[in-house]
Short mmCIF file of C-alpha atoms in Angstrom, two decimals:
data_model
loop_
_atom_site.label_atom_id
_atom_site.label_comp_id
_atom_site.label_asym_id
_atom_site.label_seq_id
_atom_site.Cartn_x
_atom_site.Cartn_y
_atom_site.Cartn_z
CA MET A 1 11.94 -14.96 -1.82
CA ASP A 2 13.29 -12.19 0.82
CA ARG A 3 10.55 -9.87 2.21
CA VAL A 4 11.16 -6.12 3.02
CA ALA A 5 8.13 -4.83 4.91
CA LEU A 6 6.91 -1.28 5.46
CA ARG A 7 4.30 -1.20 8.30
CA GLY A 8 2.21 1.49 9.15
CA LEU A 9 2.24 4.12 6.24
CA ARG A 10 0.00 6.94 6.89
CA ALA A 11 -1.92 9.35 4.55
CA ARG A 12 -4.60 11.10 4.23
CA GLY A 13 -7.23 10.11 1.34
CA HIS A 14 -10.55 11.06 0.16
CA HIS A 15 -11.57 7.41 -0.77
CA GLY A 16 -14.95 5.82 -0.22
CA VAL A 17 -18.56 5.31 -1.57
CA PHE A 18 -20.43 8.18 0.65
CA PRO A 19 -20.01 11.83 -0.14
CA LYS A 20 -18.78 12.72 3.42
CA GLU A 21 -15.69 10.28 2.92
CA ARG A 22 -14.98 11.98 -0.56
CA GLU A 23 -15.63 15.54 0.70
CA GLU A 24 -13.84 15.39 4.21
CA GLY A 25 -11.18 12.47 3.66
CA GLN A 26 -9.92 9.97 6.22
CA THR A 27 -6.46 8.52 7.53
CA PHE A 28 -5.64 5.15 5.73
CA ILE A 29 -2.67 2.95 6.86
CA VAL A 30 -1.20 0.65 4.52
CA ASP A 31 1.19 -2.31 5.40
CA VAL A 32 3.32 -3.23 2.28
CA VAL A 33 5.56 -6.65 1.99
CA LEU A 34 7.57 -6.71 -1.20
CA GLY A 35 9.11 -10.22 -2.22
CA LEU A 36 12.39 -9.85 -3.83
CA ASP A 37 15.97 -11.49 -3.90
CA THR A 38 17.99 -9.33 -1.75
CA ARG A 39 21.39 -11.74 -2.30
CA PRO A 40 22.76 -9.70 -5.01
CA ALA A 41 22.29 -6.56 -2.91
CA ALA A 42 24.08 -8.31 0.01
CA ALA A 43 26.90 -9.85 -1.68
CA GLU A 44 27.79 -6.23 -3.02
CA ASP A 45 26.39 -4.12 -0.15
CA ASP A 46 24.74 -2.09 -3.08
CA LEU A 47 21.33 -0.08 -2.66
CA ALA A 48 21.36 -0.36 -6.52
CA LYS A 49 20.47 -4.03 -6.43
CA THR A 50 17.69 -4.12 -4.03
CA VAL A 51 14.64 -2.01 -3.76
CA HIS A 52 14.69 1.47 -1.98
CA TYR A 53 12.14 1.28 0.59
CA GLY A 54 12.45 4.85 1.25
CA ILE A 55 11.00 5.52 -2.09
CA VAL A 56 8.34 2.68 -2.03
CA ALA A 57 7.10 4.36 1.15
CA GLU A 58 6.73 7.70 -0.83
CA GLU A 59 5.05 6.35 -3.67
CA VAL A 60 2.72 4.36 -1.84
CA VAL A 61 1.54 7.66 0.22
CA ASP A 62 1.02 9.27 -3.06
CA VAL A 63 -1.35 6.78 -4.12
CA VAL A 64 -3.31 6.96 -0.62
CA ARG A 65 -3.41 10.98 -1.21
CA GLY A 66 -4.00 10.63 -5.02
CA GLU A 67 -7.00 10.35 -6.88
CA PRO A 68 -10.17 8.91 -5.14
CA VAL A 69 -11.83 5.64 -5.27
CA ASP A 70 -15.02 4.23 -4.00
CA LEU A 71 -13.21 0.85 -2.96
CA ILE A 72 -10.25 0.21 -0.68
CA GLU A 73 -9.99 -2.77 -2.93
CA THR A 74 -9.20 -0.55 -5.99
CA LEU A 75 -6.75 1.26 -3.68
CA ALA A 76 -4.94 -1.78 -2.52
CA GLU A 77 -5.01 -2.65 -6.30
CA ARG A 78 -3.12 0.63 -7.12
CA ILE A 79 -0.64 0.50 -4.45
CA ALA A 80 0.36 -3.20 -5.66
CA GLN A 81 0.88 -2.04 -9.33
CA SER A 82 3.03 1.11 -8.07
CA CYS A 83 5.03 -1.63 -6.18
CA LEU A 84 5.52 -3.98 -8.68
CA LYS A 85 6.91 -1.08 -11.07
CA HIS A 86 10.22 -1.75 -9.18
CA GLU A 87 12.58 -3.83 -11.20
CA GLY A 88 13.36 -6.49 -8.28
CA VAL A 89 10.04 -6.86 -6.51
CA GLN A 90 8.81 -10.00 -7.76
CA GLU A 91 5.47 -10.15 -5.48
CA VAL A 92 3.94 -7.60 -3.20
CA GLU A 93 1.51 -7.89 -0.33
CA VAL A 94 -0.42 -4.94 0.40
CA CYS A 95 -2.82 -4.59 3.65
CA VAL A 96 -4.97 -1.26 3.33
CA HIS A 97 -6.68 -0.33 6.89
CA LYS A 98 -9.40 2.06 7.08
CA PRO A 99 -9.97 2.44 10.92
CA ASP A 100 -12.47 5.21 10.46
CA ALA A 101 -14.80 3.41 8.11
CA PRO A 102 -18.38 4.53 8.29
CA ILE A 103 -19.67 1.61 10.04
CA THR A 104 -22.46 2.18 12.94
CA VAL A 105 -21.32 -0.42 15.21
CA PRO A 106 -18.01 -0.32 17.57
CA PHE A 107 -14.96 -1.75 15.54
CA ASP A 108 -11.20 -1.51 15.61
CA ASP A 109 -10.31 -1.82 12.10
CA VAL A 110 -11.70 -2.58 8.38
CA THR A 111 -8.88 -3.95 6.19
CA ILE A 112 -8.46 -5.30 2.54
CA THR A 113 -5.36 -7.81 1.91
CA ILE A 114 -4.24 -8.81 -1.70
CA THR A 115 -1.14 -10.58 -2.90
CA ARG A 116 -0.18 -9.55 -6.64
CA SER A 117 2.96 -10.67 -8.45
CA ARG A 118 4.73 -10.45 -11.84
CA VAL A 119 3.81 -13.96 -12.88
#
């Protein structure tokens, strides 16, 4: 399976379990790796036979900006399901970064990574 990766997609969302997170929001960063067969697109040099990663990027950002959820696990699942709606995408890996998580000790990042497939 071939891979198309989108790394560092940024959007402001209002996800989290604490009222401050819901009210003020924060930046989330998303990495998406789409698994698909790109041979038909390459053979015919045809965008219609692959996934349009620009559209996928916009949809991922829309999910982050959309309806708030408590957990980044839930956010990652919603993003994965959005990606799998694209016909050629057989598998997706989603990593959601929450660099401004409300943690009381120094840290670089908090992430959740999930993999989902059609089968």
